[in-house]
Tab-separated table of C-alpha atoms in Angstrom:
chain	number	residue	atom	x	y	z
A	208	UNK	CA	0.000	0.000	0.000
A	209	UNK	CA	2.804	2.416	-0.868
A	210	UNK	CA	1.398	5.639	-2.438
A	211	UNK	CA	4.212	5.513	-5.022
A	212	UNK	CA	2.760	2.293	-6.432
A	213	UNK	CA	0.564	3.215	-9.439
A	214	UNK	CA	-1.577	0.091	-8.807
A	215	UNK	CA	-2.342	0.791	-5.146
A	216	UNK	CA	-5.722	2.440	-5.829
A	217	UNK	CA	-6.694	-0.414	-8.139
A	218	UNK	CA	-6.036	-2.756	-5.218
A	219	UNK	CA	-8.328	-0.760	-2.926
A	220	UNK	CA	-11.040	-0.578	-5.586
A	221	UNK	CA	-10.680	-4.311	-6.192
A	222	UNK	CA	-11.380	-5.065	-2.532
A	223	UNK	CA	-14.690	-3.205	-2.776
A	224	UNK	CA	-15.669	-4.738	-6.105
A	225	UNK	CA	-14.718	-8.301	-5.175
A	226	UNK	CA	-15.772	-8.545	-1.547
A	227	UNK	CA	-18.753	-6.179	-1.484
A	228	UNK	CA	-20.465	-6.158	-4.868
A	229	UNK	CA	-19.472	-9.675	-5.926
A	230	UNK	CA	-20.342	-11.325	-2.603
A	231	UNK	CA	-23.648	-9.460	-2.545
A	232	UNK	CA	-24.418	-10.730	-6.041
A	233	UNK	CA	-23.440	-14.263	-5.006
A	234	UNK	CA	-25.727	-14.304	-1.977
A	235	UNK	CA	-28.505	-12.595	-3.936
A	236	UNK	CA	-28.321	-15.439	-6.471
A	237	UNK	CA	-28.517	-18.056	-3.707
A	238	UNK	CA	-31.424	-16.303	-1.997
A	239	UNK	CA	-33.343	-15.711	-5.240
A	240	UNK	CA	-32.861	-19.321	-6.384
A	241	UNK	CA	-33.891	-20.653	-2.990
A	242	UNK	CA	-36.998	-18.449	-2.785
A	243	UNK	CA	-38.200	-19.399	-6.260
A	244	UNK	CA	-37.536	-23.129	-5.843
A	245	UNK	CA	-39.078	-23.162	-2.350
A	246	UNK	CA	-42.209	-21.424	-3.636
A	247	UNK	CA	-42.489	-23.971	-6.482
A	248	UNK	CA	-41.939	-26.912	-4.129
A	249	UNK	CA	-44.350	-25.479	-1.544
A	250	UNK	CA	-47.105	-25.011	-4.118
A	251	UNK	CA	-46.496	-28.486	-5.585
A	252	UNK	CA	-46.539	-30.128	-2.151
A	253	UNK	CA	-49.750	-28.328	-1.160
A	254	UNK	CA	-51.406	-29.481	-4.377
A	255	UNK	CA	-50.268	-33.093	-3.910
A	256	UNK	CA	-51.446	-33.056	-0.276
A	257	UNK	CA	-54.859	-31.639	-1.262
A	258	UNK	CA	-54.513	-28.641	1.060
A	259	UNK	CA	-57.373	-26.206	0.778
A	260	UNK	CA	-55.251	-23.074	1.188
A	261	UNK	CA	-51.706	-23.364	-0.280
A	262	UNK	CA	-50.979	-19.623	0.012
A	263	UNK	CA	-49.082	-19.994	3.284
A	264	UNK	CA	-46.682	-22.559	1.820
A	265	UNK	CA	-46.083	-20.395	-1.241
A	266	UNK	CA	-45.580	-17.142	0.679
A	267	UNK	CA	-43.464	-18.694	3.449
A	268	UNK	CA	-40.057	-18.045	1.757
A	269	UNK	CA	-40.854	-14.369	1.212
A	270	UNK	CA	-41.916	-13.887	4.831
A	271	UNK	CA	-38.780	-15.609	6.154
A	272	UNK	CA	-36.470	-13.380	4.148
A	273	UNK	CA	-38.372	-10.291	5.212
A	274	UNK	CA	-37.757	-11.494	8.762
A	275	UNK	CA	-34.042	-11.738	7.890
A	276	UNK	CA	-33.862	-7.968	7.478
A	277	UNK	CA	-35.338	-7.391	10.941
A	278	UNK	CA	-33.262	-9.928	12.917
A	279	UNK	CA	-30.055	-8.937	11.114
A	280	UNK	CA	-30.677	-5.249	11.833
A	281	UNK	CA	-31.183	-6.004	15.526
A	282	UNK	CA	-28.018	-8.151	15.525
A	283	UNK	CA	-25.999	-5.355	13.929
A	284	UNK	CA	-27.247	-2.812	16.482
A	285	UNK	CA	-26.292	-5.174	19.320
A	286	UNK	CA	-22.600	-5.154	18.331
A	287	UNK	CA	-20.837	-3.178	21.046
A	288	UNK	CA	-17.633	-3.360	23.025
A	289	UNK	CA	-13.932	-3.100	22.391
A	290	UNK	CA	-11.428	-5.750	21.396
A	291	UNK	CA	-8.931	-6.922	24.014
A	292	UNK	CA	-6.375	-9.676	24.514
A	293	UNK	CA	-9.126	-12.065	25.578
A	294	UNK	CA	-11.790	-10.909	23.121
A	295	UNK	CA	-11.051	-10.215	19.461
A	296	UNK	CA	-13.016	-8.060	17.043
A	297	UNK	CA	-14.271	-11.240	15.403
A	298	UNK	CA	-15.661	-12.480	18.736
A	299	UNK	CA	-17.571	-9.208	19.144
A	300	UNK	CA	-19.092	-9.536	15.670
A	301	UNK	CA	-19.888	-13.189	16.341
A	302	UNK	CA	-21.802	-12.065	19.433
A	303	UNK	CA	-24.062	-9.967	17.223
A	304	UNK	CA	-24.461	-12.945	14.913
A	305	UNK	CA	-25.585	-15.061	17.878
A	306	UNK	CA	-28.257	-12.465	18.645
A	307	UNK	CA	-29.487	-12.620	15.039
A	308	UNK	CA	-29.501	-16.445	15.118
A	309	UNK	CA	-31.526	-16.484	18.362
A	310	UNK	CA	-34.103	-14.031	17.018
A	311	UNK	CA	-34.285	-15.909	13.709
A	312	UNK	CA	-35.077	-19.146	15.584
A	313	UNK	CA	-37.930	-17.480	17.470
A	314	UNK	CA	-39.245	-15.863	14.299
A	315	UNK	CA	-39.060	-19.184	12.491
A	316	UNK	CA	-41.300	-20.887	15.041
A	317	UNK	CA	-43.901	-18.112	14.830
A	318	UNK	CA	-43.800	-18.025	11.012
A	319	UNK	CA	-44.107	-21.819	10.709
A	320	UNK	CA	-47.053	-21.904	13.110
A	321	UNK	CA	-48.782	-19.060	11.268
A	322	UNK	CA	-48.215	-20.072	7.640
A	323	UNK	CA	-47.528	-23.821	7.647
A	324	UNK	CA	-50.334	-25.094	9.850
A	325	UNK	CA	-52.517	-27.672	8.093
A	326	UNK	CA	-55.666	-29.246	9.529
A	327	UNK	CA	-54.891	-32.564	7.834
A	328	UNK	CA	-51.494	-32.624	9.596
A	329	UNK	CA	-51.705	-30.401	12.711
A	330	UNK	CA	-48.118	-31.143	13.784
A	331	UNK	CA	-46.556	-30.436	10.369
A	332	UNK	CA	-45.480	-26.924	11.362
A	333	UNK	CA	-43.404	-28.335	14.237
A	334	UNK	CA	-41.467	-30.623	11.896
A	335	UNK	CA	-40.911	-27.791	9.443
A	336	UNK	CA	-39.675	-25.653	12.347
A	337	UNK	CA	-37.187	-28.442	13.070
A	338	UNK	CA	-36.088	-28.254	9.425
A	339	UNK	CA	-35.469	-24.541	9.887
A	340	UNK	CA	-33.391	-25.198	13.016
A	341	UNK	CA	-31.319	-27.676	11.002
A	342	UNK	CA	-30.551	-24.900	8.497
A	343	UNK	CA	-29.740	-22.398	11.248
A	344	UNK	CA	-27.387	-24.909	12.910
A	345	UNK	CA	-25.764	-25.569	9.531
A	346	UNK	CA	-25.159	-21.841	9.128
A	347	UNK	CA	-23.576	-21.588	12.572
A	348	UNK	CA	-21.336	-24.582	11.875
A	349	UNK	CA	-20.092	-23.013	8.647
A	350	UNK	CA	-19.134	-19.824	10.494
A	351	UNK	CA	-17.081	-21.762	13.060
A	352	UNK	CA	-15.450	-24.053	10.484
A	353	UNK	CA	-14.419	-21.112	8.310
A	354	UNK	CA	-12.982	-19.314	11.330
A	355	UNK	CA	-10.968	-22.374	12.368
A	356	UNK	CA	-9.318	-22.783	8.975
A	357	UNK	CA	-8.668	-19.088	8.219
A	358	UNK	CA	-8.008	-17.377	11.585
A	359	UNK	CA	-4.320	-17.201	12.596
A	360	UNK	CA	-5.261	-18.060	16.188
A	361	UNK	CA	-5.774	-21.669	15.108
A	362	UNK	CA	-3.427	-24.416	13.937
A	363	UNK	CA	-4.096	-24.537	10.149
A	364	UNK	CA	-2.985	-20.950	9.440
A	365	UNK	CA	-0.038	-21.223	11.828
A	366	UNK	CA	1.013	-24.402	10.029
A	367	UNK	CA	1.246	-22.393	6.794
A	368	UNK	CA	3.209	-19.669	8.583
A	369	UNK	CA	5.604	-22.289	9.963
A	370	UNK	CA	6.043	-23.703	6.458
A	371	UNK	CA	6.909	-20.201	5.208
A	372	UNK	CA	10.054	-20.286	7.336
A	373	UNK	CA	11.502	-23.009	5.078
A	374	UNK	CA	10.679	-21.412	1.729
A	375	UNK	CA	8.144	-20.483	-0.905
A	376	UNK	CA	7.475	-24.040	-2.058
A	377	UNK	CA	6.662	-25.368	1.396
A	378	UNK	CA	4.308	-22.427	1.940
A	379	UNK	CA	2.368	-23.359	-1.204
A	380	UNK	CA	2.283	-27.052	-0.293
A	381	UNK	CA	0.996	-26.308	3.219
A	382	UNK	CA	-1.676	-23.944	1.890
A	383	UNK	CA	-2.920	-26.461	-0.656
A	384	UNK	CA	-3.038	-29.107	2.064
A	385	UNK	CA	-5.080	-26.892	4.392
A	386	UNK	CA	-7.493	-26.034	1.581
A	387	UNK	CA	-8.040	-29.673	0.705
A	388	UNK	CA	-8.513	-30.663	4.345
A	389	UNK	CA	-11.051	-27.869	4.803
A	390	UNK	CA	-13.487	-29.533	2.383
A	391	UNK	CA	-14.223	-32.407	4.782
A	392	UNK	CA	-16.166	-30.808	7.652
A	393	UNK	CA	-18.407	-28.573	5.478
A	394	UNK	CA	-19.381	-31.529	3.294
A	395	UNK	CA	-20.244	-33.590	6.368
A	396	UNK	CA	-22.340	-30.701	7.736
A	397	UNK	CA	-24.189	-30.273	4.428
A	398	UNK	CA	-24.809	-34.021	4.188
A	399	UNK	CA	-26.248	-34.202	7.709
A	400	UNK	CA	-28.361	-31.076	7.129
A	401	UNK	CA	-29.903	-32.298	3.863
A	402	UNK	CA	-30.637	-35.759	5.279
A	403	UNK	CA	-32.109	-34.484	8.557
A	404	UNK	CA	-34.234	-31.813	6.883
A	405	UNK	CA	-35.538	-34.271	4.280
A	406	UNK	CA	-36.649	-36.777	6.912
A	407	UNK	CA	-38.124	-34.143	9.218
A	408	UNK	CA	-40.179	-32.983	6.243
A	409	UNK	CA	-41.235	-36.541	5.473
A	410	UNK	CA	-42.409	-37.014	9.067
A	411	UNK	CA	-44.619	-33.902	8.881
A	412	UNK	CA	-47.704	-36.033	8.195
A	413	UNK	CA	-48.552	-34.480	4.820
A	414	UNK	CA	-49.447	-37.197	2.293
A	415	UNK	CA	-50.824	-37.554	-1.224
A	416	UNK	CA	-53.802	-39.641	-2.363
A	417	UNK	CA	-51.793	-42.881	-2.230
A	418	UNK	CA	-50.558	-42.214	1.305
A	419	UNK	CA	-46.970	-41.336	0.306
A	420	UNK	CA	-45.273	-38.556	2.317
A	421	UNK	CA	-44.929	-35.310	0.354
A	422	UNK	CA	-43.016	-33.003	2.722
A	423	UNK	CA	-39.441	-34.251	2.212
A	424	UNK	CA	-38.269	-31.847	-0.475
A	425	UNK	CA	-40.097	-28.907	1.084
A	426	UNK	CA	-38.312	-29.754	4.340
A	427	UNK	CA	-34.949	-29.248	2.637
A	428	UNK	CA	-36.278	-25.956	1.246
A	429	UNK	CA	-37.189	-24.822	4.764
A	430	UNK	CA	-33.693	-25.807	5.974
A	431	UNK	CA	-32.181	-23.693	3.215
A	432	UNK	CA	-34.347	-20.774	4.319
A	433	UNK	CA	-33.155	-21.336	7.876
A	434	UNK	CA	-29.542	-21.143	6.727
A	435	UNK	CA	-30.231	-17.909	4.857
A	436	UNK	CA	-32.399	-16.397	7.604
A	437	UNK	CA	-29.440	-14.255	8.773
A	438	UNK	CA	-27.908	-13.612	5.342
A	439	UNK	CA	-27.979	-9.832	5.761
A	440	UNK	CA	-25.845	-10.029	8.926
A	441	UNK	CA	-23.334	-12.393	7.320
A	442	UNK	CA	-23.051	-10.079	4.323
A	443	UNK	CA	-22.383	-7.214	6.728
A	444	UNK	CA	-19.535	-9.211	8.280
A	445	UNK	CA	-18.153	-9.752	4.790
A	446	UNK	CA	-18.173	-6.052	3.940
A	447	UNK	CA	-16.236	-5.385	7.152
A	448	UNK	CA	-13.264	-7.057	5.399
A	449	UNK	CA	-12.615	-4.570	2.582
A	450	UNK	CA	-13.395	-1.638	4.898
A	451	UNK	CA	-10.650	-2.765	7.302
A	452	UNK	CA	-8.315	-3.598	4.406
A	453	UNK	CA	-8.762	-0.188	2.794
A	454	UNK	CA	-8.395	1.541	6.152
A	455	UNK	CA	-5.018	-0.163	6.531
A	456	UNK	CA	-4.057	1.007	3.060
A	457	UNK	CA	-5.001	4.603	3.854
A	458	UNK	CA	-3.019	4.452	7.112
A	459	UNK	CA	0.084	3.235	5.283
A	460	UNK	CA	-0.266	5.716	2.410
A	461	UNK	CA	-0.672	8.618	4.841
A	462	UNK	CA	2.470	7.525	6.745
A	463	UNK	CA	0.719	7.079	10.100
A	464	UNK	CA	2.705	5.765	13.108
A	465	UNK	CA	3.421	2.029	13.300
A	466	UNK	CA	1.107	1.713	16.317
A	467	UNK	CA	-1.853	2.751	14.146
A	468	UNK	CA	-0.838	0.304	11.441
A	469	UNK	CA	-0.672	-2.493	14.037
A	470	UNK	CA	-4.330	-1.889	14.892
A	471	UNK	CA	-5.453	-1.883	11.264
A	472	UNK	CA	-3.349	-5.000	10.573
A	473	UNK	CA	-5.257	-6.866	13.263
A	474	UNK	CA	-8.581	-5.611	11.885
A	475	UNK	CA	-7.463	-6.600	8.396
A	476	UNK	CA	-6.724	-10.131	9.606
A	477	UNK	CA	-10.192	-10.301	11.161
A	478	UNK	CA	-11.596	-9.010	7.863
A	479	UNK	CA	-9.875	-11.821	5.990
A	480	UNK	CA	-11.597	-14.295	8.310
A	481	UNK	CA	-15.017	-12.676	7.872
A	482	UNK	CA	-14.567	-12.696	4.098
A	483	UNK	CA	-13.666	-16.390	4.133
A	484	UNK	CA	-16.593	-17.052	6.474
A	485	UNK	CA	-19.033	-15.375	4.109
A	486	UNK	CA	-17.662	-17.227	1.098
A	487	UNK	CA	-18.052	-20.524	2.962
A	488	UNK	CA	-21.554	-19.514	4.017
A	489	UNK	CA	-22.423	-18.645	0.413
A	490	UNK	CA	-21.037	-21.993	-0.789
A	491	UNK	CA	-23.108	-23.914	1.773
A	492	UNK	CA	-26.306	-22.037	0.997
A	493	UNK	CA	-25.687	-22.478	-2.732
A	494	UNK	CA	-25.233	-26.229	-2.167
A	495	UNK	CA	-28.610	-26.501	-0.451
A	496	UNK	CA	-30.250	-24.269	-3.059
A	497	UNK	CA	-28.722	-26.352	-5.869
A	498	UNK	CA	-30.341	-29.467	-4.416
A	499	UNK	CA	-33.697	-27.689	-4.538
A	500	UNK	CA	-33.100	-26.418	-8.062
A	501	UNK	CA	-32.226	-29.933	-9.195
A	502	UNK	CA	-35.557	-31.183	-7.849
A	503	UNK	CA	-37.367	-28.254	-9.454
A	504	UNK	CA	-35.585	-29.045	-12.749
A	505	UNK	CA	-36.928	-32.607	-12.717
A	506	UNK	CA	-40.437	-31.321	-11.909
A	507	UNK	CA	-40.291	-28.884	-14.827
A	508	UNK	CA	-39.059	-31.593	-17.228
A	509	UNK	CA	-41.911	-33.848	-16.099
A	510	UNK	CA	-44.450	-31.077	-16.641
A	511	UNK	CA	-42.991	-30.140	-20.034
A	512	UNK	CA	-42.820	-33.688	-21.443
A	513	UNK	CA	-45.845	-35.129	-19.681
A	514	UNK	CA	-43.716	-38.058	-18.456
A	515	UNK	CA	-42.637	-38.900	-14.921
A	516	UNK	CA	-39.016	-37.854	-14.330
A	517	UNK	CA	-37.972	-38.368	-10.725
A	518	UNK	CA	-34.829	-40.478	-11.036
A	519	UNK	CA	-31.451	-40.188	-12.770
A	520	UNK	CA	-29.665	-43.478	-13.498
A	521	UNK	CA	-25.902	-42.871	-13.690
A	522	UNK	CA	-25.426	-46.486	-14.850
A	523	UNK	CA	-26.598	-45.304	-18.284
A	524	UNK	CA	-23.337	-44.544	-20.180
A	525	UNK	CA	-24.574	-41.272	-21.665
A	526	UNK	CA	-25.723	-39.989	-18.257
A	527	UNK	CA	-22.364	-40.912	-16.736
A	528	UNK	CA	-20.632	-39.055	-19.588
A	529	UNK	CA	-22.813	-36.031	-18.819
A	530	UNK	CA	-21.646	-36.207	-15.193
A	531	UNK	CA	-18.017	-36.443	-16.293
A	532	UNK	CA	-18.480	-33.401	-18.519
A	533	UNK	CA	-20.104	-31.529	-15.619
A	534	UNK	CA	-17.155	-32.233	-13.324
A	535	UNK	CA	-14.729	-31.162	-16.056
A	536	UNK	CA	-16.709	-27.953	-16.503
A	537	UNK	CA	-15.871	-26.872	-12.948
A	538	UNK	CA	-12.129	-27.365	-13.430
A	539	UNK	CA	-12.098	-25.701	-16.851
A	540	UNK	CA	-14.074	-22.727	-15.546
A	541	UNK	CA	-11.705	-22.384	-12.571
A	542	UNK	CA	-8.678	-22.631	-14.860
A	543	UNK	CA	-9.957	-19.898	-17.138
A	544	UNK	CA	-10.889	-17.698	-14.171
A	545	UNK	CA	-7.396	-18.058	-12.631
A	546	UNK	CA	-5.824	-17.402	-16.036
A	547	UNK	CA	-7.980	-14.277	-16.352
A	548	UNK	CA	-6.585	-12.956	-13.061
A	549	UNK	CA	-3.032	-13.776	-14.169
A	550	UNK	CA	-3.429	-12.028	-17.526
A	551	UNK	CA	-4.930	-8.938	-15.905
A	552	UNK	CA	-2.132	-8.871	-13.330
A	553	UNK	CA	0.501	-9.046	-16.087
A	554	UNK	CA	-1.075	-6.053	-17.825
A	555	UNK	CA	-0.947	-4.071	-14.577
A	556	UNK	CA	2.675	-5.041	-13.856
A	557	UNK	CA	3.713	-3.902	-17.352
A	558	UNK	CA	1.894	-0.588	-16.822
A	559	UNK	CA	3.501	-0.038	-13.392
A	560	UNK	CA	6.978	-0.688	-14.797
A	561	UNK	CA	6.270	1.688	-17.687
A	562	UNK	CA	5.309	4.470	-15.288
A	563	UNK	CA	8.414	3.945	-13.171
A	564	UNK	CA	10.589	4.182	-16.287
A	565	UNK	CA	8.870	7.216	-17.795
A	566	UNK	CA	8.366	9.016	-14.468
A	567	UNK	CA	11.472	8.402	-12.316
A	568	UNK	CA	10.340	11.186	-9.978
A	569	UNK	CA	7.617	8.859	-8.625
A	570	UNK	CA	10.121	7.116	-6.355
A	571	UNK	CA	11.076	10.321	-4.510
A	572	UNK	CA	7.514	11.758	-4.503
A	573	UNK	CA	8.307	14.430	-7.129
A	574	UNK	CA	5.805	13.051	-9.654
A	575	UNK	CA	2.302	11.659	-9.184
A	576	UNK	CA	1.575	8.117	-10.430
A	577	UNK	CA	-1.329	7.643	-12.870
A	578	UNK	CA	-3.610	5.627	-10.586
A	579	UNK	CA	-6.614	5.885	-12.912
A	580	UNK	CA	-4.743	4.151	-15.722
A	581	UNK	CA	-4.272	0.988	-13.639
A	582	UNK	CA	-7.908	1.024	-12.517
A	583	UNK	CA	-9.131	1.278	-16.119
A	584	UNK	CA	-6.762	-1.502	-17.264
A	585	UNK	CA	-8.053	-3.865	-14.564
A	586	UNK	CA	-11.722	-3.051	-15.255
A	587	UNK	CA	-11.400	-3.506	-19.022
A	588	UNK	CA	-9.277	-6.636	-18.682
A	589	UNK	CA	-11.667	-8.230	-16.190
A	590	UNK	CA	-14.643	-7.771	-18.513
A	591	UNK	CA	-12.693	-9.069	-21.483
A	592	UNK	CA	-11.112	-12.057	-19.735
A	593	UNK	CA	-14.353	-13.311	-18.170
A	594	UNK	CA	-16.121	-13.729	-21.519
A	595	UNK	CA	-14.869	-17.288	-21.965
A	596	UNK	CA	-15.771	-18.541	-18.473
A	597	UNK	CA	-19.203	-16.902	-18.729
A	598	UNK	CA	-19.973	-18.400	-22.116
A	599	UNK	CA	-18.749	-21.795	-20.895
A	600	UNK	CA	-21.146	-21.820	-17.935
A	601	UNK	CA	-24.133	-20.792	-20.061
A	602	UNK	CA	-23.343	-22.639	-23.282
A	603	UNK	CA	-22.107	-26.032	-22.035
A	604	UNK	CA	-25.449	-27.321	-20.629
A	605	UNK	CA	-27.272	-26.191	-23.781
A	606	UNK	CA	-24.730	-27.844	-26.087
A	607	UNK	CA	-24.739	-31.106	-24.100
A	608	UNK	CA	-28.533	-31.209	-23.840
A	609	UNK	CA	-29.148	-30.577	-27.559
A	610	UNK	CA	-26.443	-33.021	-28.647
A	611	UNK	CA	-27.725	-35.892	-26.538
A	612	UNK	CA	-31.324	-35.115	-27.352
A	613	UNK	CA	-30.620	-35.787	-31.029
A	614	UNK	CA	-28.522	-38.829	-30.096
A	615	UNK	CA	-31.461	-40.116	-28.038
A	616	UNK	CA	-33.805	-39.700	-31.013
A	617	UNK	CA	-31.421	-41.716	-33.184
A	618	UNK	CA	-31.077	-44.521	-30.618
A	619	UNK	CA	-34.704	-44.587	-29.427
A	620	UNK	CA	-33.962	-43.268	-25.912
A	621	UNK	CA	-36.643	-40.798	-24.900
A	622	UNK	CA	-35.685	-37.836	-22.704
A	623	UNK	CA	-31.991	-38.723	-23.032
A	624	UNK	CA	-31.019	-35.064	-23.381
A	625	UNK	CA	-32.797	-34.107	-20.148
A	626	UNK	CA	-31.273	-37.078	-18.314
A	627	UNK	CA	-27.745	-36.253	-19.469
A	628	UNK	CA	-28.145	-32.613	-18.457
A	629	UNK	CA	-29.437	-33.795	-15.058
A	630	UNK	CA	-26.281	-35.884	-14.633
A	631	UNK	CA	-24.176	-32.950	-15.740
A	632	UNK	CA	-25.820	-30.596	-13.249
A	633	UNK	CA	-25.563	-33.110	-10.413
A	634	UNK	CA	-21.856	-33.875	-10.885
A	635	UNK	CA	-20.976	-30.241	-11.590
A	636	UNK	CA	-22.672	-29.183	-8.352
A	637	UNK	CA	-20.790	-31.752	-6.284
A	638	UNK	CA	-17.444	-30.925	-7.909
A	639	UNK	CA	-18.156	-27.202	-7.686
A	640	UNK	CA	-18.885	-27.353	-3.951
A	641	UNK	CA	-15.590	-29.118	-3.266
A	642	UNK	CA	-13.579	-26.884	-5.583
A	643	UNK	CA	-15.092	-23.715	-4.108
A	644	UNK	CA	-14.428	-24.831	-0.522
A	645	UNK	CA	-10.825	-25.697	-1.396
A	646	UNK	CA	-10.078	-22.459	-3.255
A	647	UNK	CA	-11.832	-20.202	-0.734
A	648	UNK	CA	-10.257	-21.678	2.387
A	649	UNK	CA	-6.755	-21.966	0.942
A	650	UNK	CA	-6.888	-18.333	-0.212
A	651	UNK	CA	-8.077	-17.032	3.148
A	652	UNK	CA	-5.555	-19.153	5.063
A	653	UNK	CA	-2.625	-17.941	2.910
A	654	UNK	CA	-3.719	-14.333	3.422
A	655	UNK	CA	-3.869	-14.630	7.209
A	656	UNK	CA	-0.627	-16.621	7.353
A	657	UNK	CA	1.009	-13.546	5.846
A	658	UNK	CA	-0.720	-11.332	8.417
A	659	UNK	CA	0.478	-13.621	11.210
A	660	UNK	CA	4.076	-13.320	10.001
A	661	UNK	CA	3.717	-9.537	9.669
A	662	UNK	CA	2.617	-9.375	13.309
A	663	UNK	CA	6.066	-10.663	14.289
A	664	UNK	CA	6.086	-14.431	13.839
A	665	UNK	CA	9.151	-16.050	12.205
A	666	UNK	CA	11.058	-12.781	11.955
A	667	UNK	CA	8.204	-10.458	11.008
A	668	UNK	CA	8.173	-8.095	8.048
A	669	UNK	CA	11.122	-8.308	5.687
A	670	UNK	CA	12.155	-11.797	6.768
A	671	UNK	CA	12.486	-14.769	4.426
A	672	UNK	CA	9.332	-16.232	5.953
A	673	UNK	CA	7.520	-12.989	5.111
A	674	UNK	CA	8.666	-13.167	1.485
A	675	UNK	CA	7.403	-16.763	1.229
A	676	UNK	CA	4.073	-15.819	2.838
A	677	UNK	CA	3.649	-13.013	0.271
A	678	UNK	CA	4.001	-15.627	-2.484
A	679	UNK	CA	1.269	-17.695	-0.846
A	680	UNK	CA	-0.990	-14.642	-0.510
A	681	UNK	CA	-0.416	-13.793	-4.185
A	682	UNK	CA	-1.480	-17.301	-5.202
A	683	UNK	CA	-4.423	-17.153	-2.785
A	684	UNK	CA	-5.951	-14.012	-4.305
A	685	UNK	CA	-7.023	-15.629	-7.624
A	686	UNK	CA	-8.086	-18.698	-5.633
A	687	UNK	CA	-10.550	-16.563	-3.683
């Protein structure tokens, strides 16, 4: 954050764009997808269960997310106190999150009793409340897991810092190892949450004409709403990250005393943890929402073709190929996204070197760097470089579906295109969850390992360990 660096403002702008606007868009997508799919599943379940008034089941998602605004606002206003040796800034924010979680649980019970009561199954609202508690517990678990793997108070980040003392390569190896390990607990939490919510929904007592339970899928939808019932507060924690990061940059650029920088460094480290927490939270909520969207996809295919479509058989070679293509899609998309960051970074480095050569007075503060030039290069390059990944995500399912639809017509396999796309979506979702957890956690852990070294560990700033940790942080940025 040296003011002589022509790219320093681009870095500050990038923090706002990436961790405020982008995370908001990510969570908005998860919330919108979950609301729409939950409304579809609620209406479908009410129709199958012959409920006289399905409005409550359809409106339930909208009411829950309106409640989110209230409980999150109260949680934010409850955040008070000052950090100390025994209580960090993150602990204070987590206290406000606990308030929001508590209020969300109470609101969930009231909302379920009001909107999800059915005379044919008088206890159904209790089971759906339990589904909501499953989602809320899942959300809380994700916050703690993300903190454990990205906060320098815990072993994983310190392990990376220790590895930095022996070189750049060992830093990278340790970071990759931590990222891979960090996929285990979230996947277990998601698995337990989906299973528990599904069976709580099934036990609600709602049945169709043949006596089959109909509440399973809606139960998972309610769990997803429970997880997102404090989304506004979590997004607020995320935005704390770039605010603290930019504050540290301003302190360094304005040549404030080292004692001030020490405070902003600690806040910046907390911000890195909150950013990683929010990314993990967004991944978990997207995983639950994707399960709902997959079910809604099969319902829509059934309605469109007039044939029952409630099962995907991966033993069919074409469906398995679709799954393989879906998994590949995640890795190819990630590769292109990382390459896009690398190409943009190269353009900025070339521009910075050009300015240093043409304006030698920058180094002794006699000339002003052209900050705007670097900002415009990054903005234009980002839009240009993300064309390929964007087209890949949109075009691949269409191309696969159309191709296998015609192949199915030639081989007499009805609905083959829809089945292959279902396999593709299913495998891509599973691979995407794991890839996202790995990239997010490794990036956050590398970043805070650098902060830990800068606070004095392994020789502090300027040491060989610090240089190695900077390499890890540089790799971690495109990962995130």
